[in-house]
């Protein structure tokens, strides 16, 4: 299975074949690097989500299809009114919280610079070190313990707490992106999905807001989405599934409430897209990062913990040094110092000079 330059590792071939037996690509959506031409003029716009026309609602704001906070500058739509845009902003905030430290680690430039990340026990910020201007410094917040190291597997771990977020809002943020990608002819079959998206009336009543996917040991620096459609109406799966590639994440949802799918709801089978690699990263690492999360609840999740695993190669160990936090000078080469005050993450090909 291949999309652009990415492909699935051989060990996931069966899963890929199963997915492609049911689904074919309907649309790939990339973020352009300049303003989009030929949007419908404002006075003729109708909101896809609340179905209201210009005059009933306003269209003053730029409506981004994928969040600005995840690095999208120019991919905008002409079918999202300001009221719906305001509601979706809340969902996107929760999505960012769900993604935790990812926006900082993947150096996503949102509205301004690379965002810092702070939660109850961790702080991550862009800071210069040994000549690299945009290294990421990770340190405990409030005196907690966040770093671990397993010398047998050469794995460093960072265990931290995410900020509180509302699960169903995370799901809705992804659903909104997906519904922006659906063709006009299908919109009439998604009316209940739009109702779910634009109000809280159905929150908690829908029990199947599942998120699937993977964390990959690579970084999709340019976010993109793919909408897949099932090959035959008679297949007992959802008509559309959408996958967002962002940073180290592949996030997959099945679009709910497509009218013609309802008859299959008691006996559904949901094929999951296998992990895709772009040629970088260690493929063996993917299994420990599978995501299957029920995001149906409107109740806040507080203090959810995430463990990041960083495999350190022999080569990396040779390049690792301890730095005195006060003098910012390299003290000695050491792979696992007992008292780690913080870690700086520099670019893979970065070479510093020892004093
Ligand atoms: Zn609207």
GROMACS .gro file of N, CA and C in nm, residues 35-36 39 42 45-49 58-68 72-86 88-89 92 111 176-177 180:
model
  126
   35UNK      N    1  -0.213   3.134  -0.031
   35UNK     CA    2  -0.358   3.154  -0.021
   35UNK      C    3  -0.433   3.083  -0.133
   36UNK      N    4  -0.549   3.029  -0.099
   36UNK     CA    5  -0.627   2.956  -0.199
   36UNK      C    6  -0.707   3.053  -0.286
   39UNK      N    7  -1.241   3.109  -0.392
   39UNK     CA    8  -1.342   3.073  -0.293
   39UNK      C    9  -1.472   3.144  -0.331
   42UNK      N   10  -1.855   3.591  -0.038
   42UNK     CA   11  -1.923   3.575   0.091
   42UNK      C   12  -2.076   3.582   0.080
   45UNK      N   13  -2.243   3.250   0.019
   45UNK     CA   14  -2.203   3.132   0.098
   45UNK      C   15  -2.317   3.072   0.182
   46UNK      N   16  -2.310   2.940   0.196
   46UNK     CA   17  -2.403   2.867   0.283
   46UNK      C   18  -2.316   2.782   0.376
   47UNK      N   19  -2.349   2.777   0.505
   47UNK     CA   20  -2.270   2.699   0.598
   47UNK      C   21  -2.306   2.551   0.587
   48UNK      N   22  -2.207   2.470   0.560
   48UNK     CA   23  -2.224   2.325   0.546
   48UNK      C   24  -2.274   2.262   0.676
   49UNK      N   25  -2.239   2.321   0.789
   49UNK     CA   26  -2.262   2.257   0.918
   49UNK      C   27  -2.399   2.292   0.978
   58UNK      N   28  -2.289   3.512   0.963
   58UNK     CA   29  -2.181   3.588   0.900
   58UNK      C   30  -2.067   3.495   0.859
   59UNK      N   31  -1.985   3.542   0.766
   59UNK     CA   32  -1.869   3.465   0.718
   59UNK      C   33  -1.745   3.554   0.720
   60UNK      N   34  -1.724   3.623   0.833
   60UNK     CA   35  -1.613   3.720   0.838
   60UNK      C   36  -1.478   3.651   0.860
   61UNK      N   37  -1.479   3.544   0.940
   61UNK     CA   38  -1.351   3.481   0.978
   61UNK      C   39  -1.301   3.384   0.871
   62UNK      N   40  -1.170   3.366   0.868
   62UNK     CA   41  -1.113   3.261   0.783
   62UNK      C   42  -1.141   3.127   0.850
   63UNK      N   43  -1.202   3.036   0.775
   63UNK     CA   44  -1.239   2.907   0.834
   63UNK      C   45  -1.138   2.801   0.789
   64UNK      N   46  -1.049   2.763   0.877
   64UNK     CA   47  -0.945   2.665   0.841
   64UNK      C   48  -0.999   2.523   0.847
   65UNK      N   49  -0.972   2.446   0.744
   65UNK     CA   50  -1.021   2.307   0.738
   65UNK      C   51  -0.946   2.222   0.841
   66UNK      N   52  -0.815   2.232   0.847
   66UNK     CA   53  -0.735   2.170   0.952
   66UNK      C   54  -0.688   2.282   1.045
   67UNK      N   55  -0.669   2.253   1.174
   67UNK     CA   56  -0.638   2.361   1.269
   67UNK      C   57  -0.507   2.436   1.239
   68UNK      N   58  -0.514   2.566   1.259
   68UNK     CA   59  -0.393   2.650   1.250
   68UNK      C   60  -0.290   2.602   1.352
   72UNK      N   61  -0.152   2.441   0.991
   72UNK     CA   62  -0.218   2.476   0.864
   72UNK      C   63  -0.237   2.627   0.854
   73UNK      N   64  -0.178   2.686   0.753
   73UNK     CA   65  -0.194   2.832   0.736
   73UNK      C   66  -0.300   2.865   0.632
   74UNK      N   67  -0.302   2.794   0.521
   74UNK     CA   68  -0.380   2.841   0.405
   74UNK      C   69  -0.496   2.751   0.361
   75UNK      N   70  -0.509   2.633   0.418
   75UNK     CA   71  -0.619   2.546   0.375
   75UNK      C   72  -0.747   2.591   0.445
   76UNK      N   73  -0.829   2.668   0.369
   76UNK     CA   74  -0.952   2.724   0.428
   76UNK      C   75  -1.072   2.682   0.345
   77UNK      N   76  -1.191   2.698   0.405
   77UNK     CA   77  -1.313   2.664   0.330
   77UNK      C   78  -1.400   2.787   0.314
   78UNK      N   79  -1.499   2.778   0.223
   78UNK     CA   80  -1.597   2.887   0.207
   78UNK      C   81  -1.735   2.840   0.252
   79UNK      N   82  -1.737   2.737   0.339
   79UNK     CA   83  -1.868   2.683   0.381
   79UNK      C   84  -1.877   2.665   0.532
   80UNK      N   85  -1.809   2.752   0.607
   80UNK     CA   86  -1.817   2.743   0.754
   80UNK      C   87  -1.844   2.883   0.809
   81UNK      N   88  -1.959   2.901   0.875
   81UNK     CA   89  -1.997   3.033   0.924
   81UNK      C   90  -1.921   3.065   1.054
   82UNK      N   91  -1.929   3.192   1.096
   82UNK     CA   92  -1.855   3.233   1.215
   82UNK      C   93  -1.905   3.164   1.342
   83UNK      N   94  -2.037   3.139   1.350
   83UNK     CA   95  -2.090   3.074   1.471
   83UNK      C   96  -2.036   2.933   1.483
   84UNK      N   97  -2.038   2.857   1.372
   84UNK     CA   98  -1.986   2.720   1.376
   84UNK      C   99  -1.835   2.723   1.400
   85UNK      N  100  -1.766   2.817   1.337
   85UNK     CA  101  -1.622   2.833   1.355
   85UNK      C  102  -1.587   2.852   1.504
   86UNK      N  103  -1.672   2.929   1.572
   86UNK     CA  104  -1.650   2.954   1.714
   86UNK      C  105  -1.662   2.823   1.795
   88UNK      N  106  -1.622   2.516   1.683
   88UNK     CA  107  -1.514   2.423   1.646
   88UNK      C  108  -1.382   2.462   1.712
   89UNK      N  109  -1.367   2.592   1.742
   89UNK     CA  110  -1.245   2.638   1.810
   89UNK      C  111  -1.225   2.567   1.942
   92UNK      N  112  -1.098   2.217   1.879
   92UNK     CA  113  -0.956   2.216   1.840
   92UNK      C  114  -0.865   2.237   1.962
  111UNK      N  115   0.012   2.984   1.502
  111UNK     CA  116  -0.005   3.126   1.469
  111UNK      C  117   0.127   3.202   1.486
  176UNK      N  118  -1.503   1.711   1.228
  176UNK     CA  119  -1.519   1.836   1.152
  176UNK      C  120  -1.425   1.839   1.032
  177UNK      N  121  -1.297   1.802   1.055
  177UNK     CA  122  -1.202   1.800   0.943
  177UNK      C  123  -1.251   1.705   0.834
  180UNK      N  124  -1.542   1.827   0.628
  180UNK     CA  125  -1.500   1.930   0.532
  180UNK      C  126  -1.454   1.865   0.401
   0.00000   0.00000   0.00000
